[in-house]
Each structure stands twice: as C-alpha cells, then as structure tokens.
Amino acid sequence: MVEEVQKHSVHTLVFRSLKRTHDMFVADNGKPVPLDEESHKRKMAIKLRNEYGPVLHMPTSKENFKEKCPQNASDSYGHKQYPANQGQEVEYLVTGVALTADTKIQRMPSESAAQSLAVALPSSQTRVDANRNAPAGGEYRHPGASDRSQPAGMTPAVMEAGNAKNSALMAKKAPTMPKPQWHPPWKLYRVISGHLGWVRCIAVEPGNQWFVTGSADRTIKIWDLASGKLKLSLTGHISTVRGVIVSTRSPYLFSCGEDKQVKCWDLEYNKVIRHYHGHLSAVYGLDLHPTIDVLVTCSRDSTARIWDVRTKASVHTLSGHTNAVATVRCQAAEPQIITGSHDTTIRLWDLVAGKTRVTLTNHKKSVRAVVLHPRHYTFASGSPDNIKQWKFPDGSFIQNLSGHNAIINTLTVNSDGVLVSGADNGTMHLWDWRTGYNFQRVHAAVQPGSLDSESGIFACAFDQSESRLLTAEADKTIKVYKEDDTATEETHPVSWKPEIIKRKRF
C-alpha cells in the first residue's frame, strides 16, 4: 500500500512521514523490536488512514501530475520518485487510486439521487470507527472509490424511504379559491334620456329621493329617483362637467369640470355660492370628507387640492403624480385621501401633512377608478390591465380581479360585496368582492339613434338602499338596474370550481 501511495505522490507530507518512520521501532514489552516487512506495511496503512485521510480526496489531473512529478525524479527533500502506473489508462488521480475502464463510467449523481444517498449514508464518526477497526492486511478503500455507487448497508428499501421523505417535504398543496357568495343577477329596467351629450358623472343624494348627473352638454340635471323624471337643470359650467357630489353635512352640491372650475351650489336657491380657484387645467374628479368640511379635487395638472369648504382656501396642494390625476377618494380613517393617476400609480396621502404616505406602483396602465369598501378596511382600483384589491393602511396587495379587458372608467361597491366595474366599451362586470368571482357580465344596447361606438360607461353608483344601480353612459342616457327578484341559486347557479389561485404581483 505504501509503494502505491509513493508512486502517485498524493502529498509531499506523506513522503516525509514515510522517510521518518521507515527505520522506526515499535516498543514491545518495553524493548525495541525491529519491524518485519508485513507489520511495517500494516502499520503504515493504518497511519495513512488515520492521519492523512482528510487530504487524500483531493483530485489531481494527470497532466499536472506529470508536470510536477517527472518519472524517476527526486523531490526537494531528496526522496526518490517512482514511475506512475505504466500501461494503464489513467484520467484522474483520486487519493492515489487510478480510475480505470471499470470505474471511469461513474457519473455525478442527480439531485434526487444525492438526497437519497445523504439520507442512507452512515454518520462520519461511524465511518471513522469502521476505518480504524478494518483488518490490518485488508486493502484500504476510500469513499471516492468505485464502491461509492452503493454504500454498505444501503438497501433499495432505504432508498425508497429516502425518496418518499424528500417528496413529502417538497409537495405543497396549492391554495384554492373559496366558494363565492351567491348574488342575484341585475337586470336593466329603466333608461332615462334628457342630456344632449355624454353623461360623465352621477351621484345620489343622502335622502335617496333624487340623483344628480353632469354631462358634456355643460349642464347639471337633477332627477327623481323613483320615477326617473327630470326635476331641475343647472347651468353655469362652460365645458364638460366631470364630477358631482352632494354633501351629507349641508344642503350643498359640488361640481367640477374641464373649464378648471370647482363650484358650490346652494340647493335652497339653486345657484352657485362659492368658487374654488387654483387648478391649472381640467378638474377630473372630487370628493367630500365624511366628517369635516373639506373638499378634495383632482386635476389634469397632476395635482390634487384640499379645500376648506367654508373659506374657499386651498389648504394643501398634493404634488407627486407625474401625469393627470383621474380619481380621488376620502375616508375618515387613515390614510384619509387616495388618488389614482394616469401615471399608473396610486398614492395614499397624509391629510394633515399634505404628503404622500405610500405609493403603489403595481399597475401597468392608467388608474382611472378607485372605490372604498363601505364596511371593510380595503379598497379597489381599476386599470386596463387589472382590477386590484388592497388593504389599508399601507396598501398591502390582496388579489387581482382579471377578465374585464377594457379601459375601466368607474368602480362602485355595495355593503353586500357586489363590485361593479364599468368600461369604455360599454361592458359592465359584476364581481364578488371577497373571492373576486365574476358572476355577471352586462352589455346593454345603445339608445336608438346612437352609434355603436357610443357604447361606453363613464360612471356608476348604487342608491342609498343599494337596491338600484345607476350608470352614466356615452349614449346620453342614464340606465337603472335592479336585482332580479325571480332568480334563485337553482336558476342561476354559481359556475364555480376550486381552481388554483393565480396570485400575480403585478
């Protein structure tokens, strides 16, 4: 064994040790006794295993070996080098054992085979003890030799058990969408005409007696909710009216338009009593704070402005968006202001400081609609790429509602969890808020005399009882929907199966 190690020159330290110990004597009953040849070989094999085993696994290429150790040469310590195995095919030298034609066919194990091998291998201490207790005259076999492919004590049953254990650790059940709540379908039961241009905005007054609309014909009209008859027309804007809202704290109606104007109407006198000046371009939307006398507007000038309703003073200018701000919403809890913009971002604002708290950048296209859930501490945003749901206060992403592949202009939701999305192509989708299940799709016919291209929904809102849904459309009409009283879970079953949830980050 010593001659074989010397032939392959694994480590110069081995030769130094061999030189020192060649003529040593081993004490026997206190008297020095010279070693015979067989005893010398056994002792040196054991010493090689115990002292130099950790370094014997280092591979050395044949070319490097020949360059560093020429045949019949001497090292720096004067030890004679012996020729390598001549006449044998050697590709790599591993711990002094040449890979012959029988052993070189071994390949690196696959990942699963390596895992199962690790499970079945004995502990390192066990291998050390086994080496120490090996017969003195037996041949030393390093773990790198050919018997690595099947270690001792490794049976097929052990390999199967290891594979089963690993597969059990790796297998995970994918989450599935829970069964959605059943909602009755909504059906069209009234179409209201009267405007001479696109109907761009709609709002229902707190008493649920009438509702108000704003149009591209520059007028604001007030309609009786029960009969659908026109009650009043207000003129004053010189361009398209883009937003209307009725105050719950005072008899005031607020409106904004593409003429850069924001107006406050006194409904007792049906005339404008205040103007709020400051925006540099068209004003696209507005909302009232539910608990304080604050009005928030958003504009094509990339800003949102906070106004004191009584003094008409601009409290804050919310800057940060890089494109037109299309929608704004207020709530009593923090964050109190939420804006959506054509720059594809949503911003949550600190009302007191007038600064951004969080910017949400998940959308890939313009955000034209934002809606807050009336009961849950959540909200949704609409964009041509997706409808996304978020959780307050930090805007944590909840889920995507995919399928409404159009420019979404408006979103509204009721307390039963029915989310409505209206799009530029005239389609309206109804969703279950909790699960994101799309339970109904509506595409109402355009008003006779209108072009098919004028099929578009600009705004929608539930009335205060949430039993009627109103839409403001491009065919100059207001359409009113109500729940189908004759529908049941049997006649309109939920077409649902436990599909795997595909949660997209973007």
Coordinates of C-alpha atoms in Angstrom, one line a residue:
M1 CA 0.0 0.0 0.0
V2 CA 2.9 2.4 0.8
E3 CA 4.5 1.8 -2.5
E4 CA 1.2 2.6 -4.3
V5 CA 0.9 5.9 -2.4
Q6 CA 4.5 6.7 -3.2
K7 CA 4.0 6.0 -6.9
H8 CA 1.2 8.6 -7.2
S9 CA 2.7 11.3 -4.9
V10 CA -0.5 12.5 -3.4
H11 CA 1.0 14.8 -0.9
T12 CA 4.7 15.5 -0.1
L13 CA 3.9 15.3 3.6
V14 CA 3.2 11.6 3.2
F15 CA 6.8 11.0 1.9
R16 CA 8.3 13.0 4.8
S17 CA 6.4 10.8 7.2
L18 CA 7.4 7.7 5.4
K19 CA 11.1 8.7 5.5
R20 CA 11.0 9.4 9.2
T21 CA 9.2 6.2 10.1
H22 CA 10.9 3.8 7.7
D23 CA 13.5 2.6 10.2
M24 CA 11.5 3.3 13.4
F25 CA 11.0 0.6 16.0
V26 CA 7.8 -0.2 17.9
A27 CA 8.0 -0.9 21.6
D28 CA 7.1 -4.4 22.6
N29 CA 7.1 -5.2 26.3
G30 CA 9.4 -2.2 26.8
K31 CA 12.0 -3.5 24.4
P32 CA 12.7 -2.1 21.0
V33 CA 11.9 -4.7 18.3
P34 CA 12.5 -4.1 14.6
L35 CA 9.5 -4.3 12.4
D36 CA 9.2 -7.0 9.8
E37 CA 8.0 -6.2 6.3
E38 CA 4.4 -7.3 6.8
S39 CA 4.0 -5.5 10.1
H40 CA 5.5 -2.4 8.6
K41 CA 3.0 -2.4 5.8
R42 CA 0.1 -2.8 8.1
K43 CA 1.2 -0.1 10.5
M44 CA 1.8 2.3 7.6
A45 CA -1.6 1.6 6.1
I46 CA -3.3 2.4 9.4
K47 CA -1.2 5.5 9.9
L48 CA -2.1 6.7 6.4
R49 CA -5.8 6.3 7.0
N50 CA -5.9 8.0 10.4
E51 CA -3.6 10.9 9.8
Y52 CA -3.8 11.7 6.2
G53 CA -7.3 10.6 5.3
P54 CA -8.8 14.2 5.2
V55 CA -6.4 15.3 2.4
L56 CA -6.5 12.2 0.3
H57 CA -9.7 13.1 -1.5
M58 CA -8.1 16.0 -3.4
P59 CA -8.1 15.2 -7.2
T60 CA -5.0 15.8 -9.3
S61 CA -5.1 15.8 -13.1
K62 CA -2.9 13.5 -15.0
E63 CA -1.3 16.4 -16.9
N64 CA -0.5 18.3 -13.7
F65 CA 0.8 15.2 -12.1
K66 CA 3.2 14.5 -14.9
E67 CA 4.4 18.1 -15.0
K68 CA 5.0 18.3 -11.3
C69 CA 6.4 14.8 -10.8
P70 CA 8.5 13.6 -13.8
Q71 CA 9.4 9.9 -13.8
N72 CA 12.4 8.8 -11.7
A73 CA 12.8 12.3 -10.3
S74 CA 13.5 13.4 -6.7
D75 CA 11.6 16.0 -4.7
S76 CA 13.1 18.8 -2.7
Y77 CA 13.7 16.6 0.3
G78 CA 15.8 14.0 -1.7
H79 CA 13.1 11.4 -1.8
K80 CA 13.2 9.3 -4.9
Q81 CA 10.1 9.4 -7.1
Y82 CA 8.8 6.3 -8.6
P83 CA 7.2 6.0 -12.1
A84 CA 3.4 6.1 -12.4
N85 CA 1.3 3.1 -13.4
Q86 CA 2.6 2.4 -16.9
G87 CA 0.5 0.7 -19.4
Q88 CA -2.8 1.7 -17.6
E89 CA -5.3 4.2 -18.8
V90 CA -5.4 7.0 -16.1
E91 CA -7.6 10.1 -16.5
Y92 CA -7.6 11.5 -12.9
L93 CA -5.8 10.5 -9.8
V94 CA -8.1 10.5 -6.8
T95 CA -6.4 9.7 -3.4
G96 CA -3.8 7.5 -5.1
V97 CA -6.3 5.2 -6.8
A98 CA -6.4 5.4 -10.6
L99 CA -9.8 5.4 -12.4
T100 CA -9.6 2.5 -14.8
A101 CA -12.0 1.4 -17.5
D102 CA -14.2 -0.2 -14.8
T103 CA -14.5 2.9 -12.7
K104 CA -14.4 5.9 -15.0
I105 CA -18.0 5.3 -16.2
Q106 CA -19.4 6.6 -13.0
R107 CA -21.2 9.9 -13.4
M108 CA -22.2 12.7 -11.0
P109 CA -25.4 11.7 -9.2
S110 CA -28.6 13.6 -9.9
E111 CA -30.1 15.9 -7.3
S112 CA -32.7 13.3 -6.1
A113 CA -30.1 10.5 -6.0
A114 CA -27.8 12.7 -4.0
Q115 CA -30.5 13.5 -1.5
S116 CA -31.4 9.8 -1.1
L117 CA -27.8 9.0 -0.7
A118 CA -27.3 11.5 2.0
V119 CA -30.3 10.0 3.9
A120 CA -28.8 6.5 3.8
L121 CA -25.1 7.3 4.5
P122 CA -23.9 6.5 8.0
S123 CA -22.5 9.2 10.2
S124 CA -19.0 10.5 9.8
Q125 CA -18.0 9.1 13.2
T126 CA -19.2 5.7 12.2
R127 CA -17.1 5.7 9.1
V128 CA -14.0 6.7 11.1
D129 CA -14.6 3.9 13.6
A130 CA -15.1 1.4 10.7
N131 CA -11.8 2.5 9.2
R132 CA -9.9 2.1 12.5
N133 CA -11.3 -1.4 13.0
A134 CA -10.6 -2.6 9.5
P135 CA -8.3 -5.7 9.2
A136 CA -4.7 -4.8 9.1
G137 CA -4.0 -6.8 5.9
G138 CA -7.1 -5.6 4.0
E139 CA -7.0 -3.1 1.2
Y140 CA -7.8 0.5 2.0
R141 CA -10.9 1.7 0.1
H142 CA -11.6 5.4 0.3
P143 CA -15.2 6.7 -0.2
G144 CA -14.1 8.1 -3.5
A145 CA -13.5 4.6 -5.0
S146 CA -15.8 2.7 -7.2
D147 CA -18.0 1.3 -4.4
R148 CA -19.4 4.7 -3.8
S149 CA -22.4 3.9 -6.1
Q150 CA -23.8 1.6 -3.4
P151 CA -22.6 2.2 0.2
A152 CA -22.6 -0.7 2.6
G153 CA -25.9 -1.2 4.4
M154 CA -27.9 0.8 1.8
T155 CA -30.8 -1.3 0.5
P156 CA -33.4 -0.5 -2.1
A157 CA -36.0 -0.1 0.7
V158 CA -33.9 2.6 2.4
M159 CA -33.5 4.4 -0.9
E160 CA -37.3 4.4 -1.5
A161 CA -37.9 5.6 2.0
G162 CA -35.5 8.5 1.5
N163 CA -37.1 9.5 -1.8
A164 CA -40.6 9.3 -0.2
K165 CA -39.4 11.5 2.6
N166 CA -38.0 14.1 0.3
S167 CA -41.1 14.2 -1.9
A168 CA -43.3 14.6 1.1
L169 CA -41.2 17.6 2.2
M170 CA -41.4 19.2 -1.3
A171 CA -45.0 18.7 -2.1
K172 CA -47.3 21.5 -1.1
K173 CA -51.0 21.9 -1.8
A174 CA -51.7 25.0 -3.9
P175 CA -54.3 27.4 -2.4
T176 CA -57.7 27.3 -4.0
M177 CA -60.3 30.0 -4.3
P178 CA -63.1 29.6 -1.7
K179 CA -66.6 29.3 -2.9
P180 CA -68.1 32.7 -3.7
Q181 CA -71.2 34.1 -2.1
W182 CA -74.2 33.8 -4.4
H183 CA -75.6 37.1 -5.6
P184 CA -78.8 37.6 -7.7
P185 CA -78.2 38.9 -11.2
W186 CA -79.0 42.5 -12.0
K187 CA -81.3 43.4 -14.9
L188 CA -82.0 46.7 -16.7
Y189 CA -85.4 48.1 -16.0
R190 CA -85.2 51.8 -16.9
V191 CA -83.5 54.1 -19.4
I192 CA -83.6 57.8 -18.7
S193 CA -83.0 60.3 -21.5
G194 CA -82.6 64.1 -21.4
H195 CA -78.9 65.1 -21.7
L196 CA -77.6 66.3 -25.1
G197 CA -74.1 64.9 -24.5
W198 CA -72.2 62.2 -22.9
V199 CA -73.2 61.7 -19.2
R200 CA -69.9 61.9 -17.4
C201 CA -70.8 61.7 -13.7
I202 CA -73.5 60.7 -11.3
A203 CA -74.3 60.9 -7.6
V204 CA -77.3 60.0 -5.3
E205 CA -78.3 62.4 -2.5
P206 CA -78.3 61.1 1.1
G207 CA -82.1 61.1 1.4
N208 CA -82.4 58.8 -1.6
Q209 CA -85.1 60.9 -3.2
W210 CA -83.2 62.2 -6.2
F211 CA -79.9 61.9 -8.0
V212 CA -77.8 64.3 -10.0
T213 CA -75.8 63.9 -13.2
G214 CA -73.2 66.0 -15.1
S215 CA -72.8 66.0 -18.8
A216 CA -70.7 67.0 -21.8
D217 CA -73.6 69.4 -22.7
R218 CA -72.3 71.6 -19.8
T219 CA -75.4 71.1 -17.7
I220 CA -76.1 69.5 -14.3
K221 CA -79.5 67.8 -14.1
I222 CA -81.4 66.6 -11.0
W223 CA -83.7 63.6 -11.5
D224 CA -86.4 62.0 -9.3
L225 CA -85.1 58.6 -8.3
A226 CA -88.4 56.8 -8.1
S227 CA -90.0 58.0 -11.4
G228 CA -86.9 58.9 -13.3
K229 CA -88.4 62.3 -14.3
L230 CA -86.3 65.5 -14.6
K231 CA -86.7 67.9 -11.7
L232 CA -84.1 70.6 -12.3
S233 CA -81.3 71.7 -14.7
L234 CA -78.4 73.9 -13.5
T235 CA -76.2 75.8 -15.9
G236 CA -73.0 77.6 -15.2
H237 CA -70.1 75.5 -16.4
I238 CA -68.7 76.5 -19.7
S239 CA -67.3 73.0 -20.5
T240 CA -67.9 69.3 -19.8
V241 CA -69.0 68.6 -16.2
R242 CA -66.7 65.8 -14.9
G243 CA -67.7 65.4 -11.3
V244 CA -70.7 66.0 -8.9
I245 CA -71.3 65.1 -5.3
V246 CA -73.9 66.0 -2.7
S247 CA -72.9 66.9 0.8
T248 CA -74.2 64.9 3.8
R249 CA -73.5 67.8 6.2
S250 CA -75.1 70.7 4.4
P251 CA -77.6 71.4 1.5
Y252 CA -74.8 71.9 -0.9
L253 CA -74.0 70.3 -4.3
F254 CA -70.4 70.5 -5.5
S255 CA -69.4 70.2 -9.2
C256 CA -66.2 70.4 -11.3
G257 CA -65.4 70.4 -15.0
E258 CA -63.0 70.7 -17.8
D259 CA -63.3 74.5 -17.5
K260 CA -60.9 74.3 -14.5
Q261 CA -63.8 75.4 -12.2
V262 CA -65.0 74.0 -8.9
K263 CA -68.4 75.2 -7.9
C264 CA -70.5 75.0 -4.7
W265 CA -74.3 75.1 -5.4
D266 CA -76.8 76.1 -2.7
L267 CA -79.8 73.8 -3.4
E268 CA -82.2 76.1 -1.5
Y269 CA -81.6 78.8 -4.0
N270 CA -80.3 76.7 -6.9
K271 CA -77.4 78.9 -7.6
V272 CA -73.6 79.0 -7.2
I273 CA -72.5 80.5 -3.9
R274 CA -68.7 79.6 -3.9
H275 CA -65.9 79.1 -6.4
Y276 CA -62.7 77.3 -5.6
H277 CA -59.8 78.7 -7.8
G278 CA -56.4 77.2 -8.2
H279 CA -56.3 74.3 -10.6
L280 CA -54.3 75.0 -13.8
S281 CA -56.2 72.5 -16.0
A282 CA -59.3 70.4 -16.3
V283 CA -60.7 69.1 -13.0
Y284 CA -61.5 65.4 -13.4
G285 CA -63.0 64.4 -10.0
L286 CA -63.9 65.5 -6.5
D287 CA -64.9 64.0 -3.1
L288 CA -66.0 65.3 0.3
H289 CA -64.5 64.3 3.6
P290 CA -67.2 62.4 5.6
T291 CA -66.5 64.1 9.0
I292 CA -65.0 67.5 8.4
D293 CA -65.8 70.4 6.0
V294 CA -63.1 69.6 3.5
L295 CA -63.4 69.2 -0.3
V296 CA -60.7 67.3 -2.3
T297 CA -60.4 67.7 -6.1
C298 CA -58.0 66.2 -8.7
S299 CA -56.9 67.6 -12.0
R300 CA -55.1 67.1 -15.2
D301 CA -52.4 69.4 -13.9
S302 CA -51.1 66.3 -12.0
T303 CA -52.1 67.6 -8.6
A304 CA -54.9 67.1 -6.1
R305 CA -56.1 70.1 -3.9
I306 CA -57.6 70.2 -0.5
W307 CA -60.1 73.0 0.1
D308 CA -61.8 74.4 3.1
V309 CA -65.4 74.4 2.2
R310 CA -66.4 77.5 4.1
T311 CA -63.4 79.8 3.5
K312 CA -62.6 78.5 -0.1
A313 CA -59.0 78.5 1.0
S314 CA -56.6 75.9 -0.6
V315 CA -55.3 74.0 2.5
H316 CA -52.8 71.7 0.6
T317 CA -51.7 71.0 -2.9
L318 CA -50.9 67.3 -3.1
S319 CA -48.0 67.1 -5.6
G320 CA -46.2 64.0 -6.6
H321 CA -48.0 62.4 -9.5
T322 CA -46.4 62.8 -12.9
N323 CA -49.5 62.8 -15.0
A324 CA -53.2 63.6 -14.8
V325 CA -54.9 62.6 -11.5
A326 CA -58.1 60.9 -12.7
T327 CA -59.8 60.0 -9.4
V328 CA -59.8 60.9 -5.7
R329 CA -61.5 59.3 -2.7
C330 CA -61.7 60.4 1.0
Q331 CA -62.4 58.5 4.2
A332 CA -62.4 59.2 7.9
A333 CA -59.7 56.7 8.8
E334 CA -56.0 56.9 7.8
P335 CA -55.0 57.3 5.1
Q336 CA -57.7 59.9 4.5
I337 CA -57.1 60.6 0.9
I338 CA -56.4 58.1 -2.0
T339 CA -55.7 59.2 -5.6
G340 CA -55.3 57.3 -8.8
S341 CA -53.4 58.7 -11.8
H342 CA -52.6 58.3 -15.5
D343 CA -49.0 57.8 -14.4
T344 CA -50.2 54.2 -13.3
T345 CA -49.7 54.8 -9.6
I346 CA -51.9 55.1 -6.6
R347 CA -51.0 57.4 -3.7
L348 CA -52.2 57.3 -0.1
W349 CA -51.9 60.7 1.4
D350 CA -51.4 62.2 4.9
L351 CA -54.2 64.8 5.1
V352 CA -52.6 66.8 7.9
A353 CA -49.1 67.0 6.4
G354 CA -50.2 67.1 2.8
K355 CA -47.6 64.5 1.9
T356 CA -47.6 61.0 0.4
R357 CA -47.6 58.1 2.8
V358 CA -47.5 55.2 0.3
T359 CA -47.1 55.0 -3.5
L360 CA -48.5 51.8 -5.1
T361 CA -46.8 51.0 -8.4
N362 CA -48.3 47.6 -9.3
H363 CA -50.5 48.8 -12.1
K364 CA -49.0 48.9 -15.6
K365 CA -51.6 51.3 -17.1
S366 CA -53.6 54.3 -16.1
V367 CA -55.6 54.1 -12.9
R368 CA -59.0 55.9 -13.7
A369 CA -61.1 54.5 -10.8
V370 CA -60.8 53.9 -7.1
V371 CA -63.5 52.7 -4.8
L372 CA -63.5 52.1 -1.0
H373 CA -65.5 49.3 0.6
P374 CA -68.2 50.6 2.9
R375 CA -67.5 48.1 5.6
H376 CA -64.1 46.6 5.2
Y377 CA -60.8 48.4 5.6
T378 CA -60.0 47.7 1.9
F379 CA -60.3 49.4 -1.5
A380 CA -60.1 48.5 -5.2
S381 CA -58.5 50.2 -8.2
G382 CA -59.4 49.8 -11.8
S383 CA -57.0 49.8 -14.8
P384 CA -57.0 48.3 -18.3
D385 CA -54.5 45.6 -17.0
N386 CA -56.4 44.5 -13.9
I387 CA -58.7 45.4 -11.1
K388 CA -56.7 45.1 -7.9
Q389 CA -57.8 44.9 -4.3
W390 CA -55.7 46.5 -1.5
K391 CA -55.7 46.6 2.3
F392 CA -55.4 49.8 4.3
P393 CA -53.5 51.5 5.9
D394 CA -50.3 50.6 3.9
G395 CA -51.8 49.4 0.6
S396 CA -51.0 45.7 1.1
F397 CA -51.9 43.8 -2.1
I398 CA -54.8 41.3 -1.7
Q399 CA -55.7 39.9 -5.1
N400 CA -56.3 40.6 -8.8
L401 CA -59.7 40.6 -10.5
S402 CA -58.9 39.6 -14.0
G403 CA -61.2 39.4 -17.1
H404 CA -62.5 42.9 -17.7
N405 CA -60.2 43.6 -20.6
A406 CA -61.1 47.2 -21.4
I407 CA -60.5 50.8 -20.2
I408 CA -62.2 50.8 -16.8
N409 CA -63.7 54.2 -16.1
T410 CA -65.6 53.5 -12.9
L411 CA -65.9 51.2 -9.9
T412 CA -68.6 51.0 -7.2
V413 CA -69.3 48.5 -4.4
N414 CA -72.2 47.9 -2.0
S415 CA -72.2 46.5 1.5
D416 CA -73.2 43.0 0.3
G417 CA -69.9 42.7 -1.5
V418 CA -71.1 43.3 -5.1
L419 CA -68.4 45.2 -7.0
V420 CA -69.3 46.8 -10.3
S421 CA -66.8 47.8 -13.0
G422 CA -67.9 49.9 -16.0
A423 CA -65.7 50.2 -19.1
D424 CA -65.2 52.4 -22.1
N425 CA -66.6 49.8 -24.5
G426 CA -70.0 49.7 -22.7
T427 CA -69.4 46.5 -20.8
M428 CA -70.2 46.1 -17.1
H429 CA -68.9 43.3 -14.9
L430 CA -70.2 42.3 -11.5
W431 CA -67.9 40.6 -9.0
D432 CA -68.0 39.0 -5.6
W433 CA -65.7 41.2 -3.6
R434 CA -64.3 38.5 -1.2
T435 CA -63.3 35.9 -3.8
G436 CA -63.0 38.0 -7.0
Y437 CA -65.5 35.8 -8.8
N438 CA -67.1 37.4 -11.8
F439 CA -70.7 36.3 -11.6
Q440 CA -72.3 38.5 -14.3
R441 CA -71.4 40.4 -17.4
V442 CA -73.7 43.0 -19.0
H443 CA -73.5 44.9 -22.3
A444 CA -76.7 46.9 -22.7
A445 CA -77.8 48.1 -26.1
V446 CA -77.2 51.7 -27.0
Q447 CA -80.0 54.2 -27.2
P448 CA -81.8 54.1 -30.6
G449 CA -80.3 56.7 -32.9
S450 CA -76.8 56.4 -31.3
L451 CA -73.8 54.9 -32.9
D452 CA -72.5 51.6 -31.6
S453 CA -69.2 53.3 -30.9
E454 CA -71.1 55.5 -28.3
S455 CA -71.4 52.4 -26.1
G456 CA -69.4 53.4 -23.0
I457 CA -69.9 53.7 -19.2
F458 CA -68.4 56.7 -17.6
A459 CA -69.8 56.5 -14.1
C460 CA -71.9 54.2 -11.9
A461 CA -73.4 54.4 -8.4
F462 CA -75.7 52.4 -6.1
D463 CA -78.5 54.3 -4.5
Q464 CA -78.7 54.6 -0.7
S465 CA -80.8 51.5 -0.3
E466 CA -78.4 49.6 -2.6
S467 CA -81.3 48.1 -4.4
R468 CA -80.7 50.1 -7.6
L469 CA -77.7 50.6 -9.7
L470 CA -77.4 53.7 -11.9
T471 CA -74.9 54.1 -14.8
A472 CA -74.0 57.2 -16.8
E473 CA -73.3 56.4 -20.4
A474 CA -71.9 57.7 -23.7
D475 CA -75.2 57.3 -25.5
K476 CA -76.5 60.3 -23.5
T477 CA -78.7 58.1 -21.2
I478 CA -78.8 57.0 -17.6
K479 CA -79.6 53.3 -17.2
V480 CA -81.1 52.0 -14.0
Y481 CA -80.6 48.3 -12.9
K482 CA -82.2 46.3 -10.1
E483 CA -81.8 42.8 -8.8
D484 CA -83.8 40.0 -10.4
D485 CA -86.3 39.0 -7.8
T486 CA -87.2 35.8 -9.6
A487 CA -83.6 34.5 -9.6
T488 CA -82.6 31.7 -7.3
E489 CA -79.4 29.7 -6.7
E490 CA -81.1 26.9 -8.8
T491 CA -82.0 29.1 -11.8
H492 CA -78.7 31.0 -11.7
P493 CA -76.1 28.7 -10.1
V494 CA -72.6 29.8 -9.3
S495 CA -70.4 28.4 -12.0
W496 CA -67.5 27.7 -9.6
K497 CA -64.9 25.0 -9.2
P498 CA -62.0 25.0 -6.7
E499 CA -59.4 26.4 -9.1
I500 CA -55.9 27.2 -8.1
I501 CA -55.4 30.8 -7.2
K502 CA -53.0 32.6 -9.6
R503 CA -51.7 35.4 -7.5
K504 CA -49.9 37.9 -9.8
R505 CA -47.7 40.5 -8.1
F506 CA -48.1 42.9 -11.0

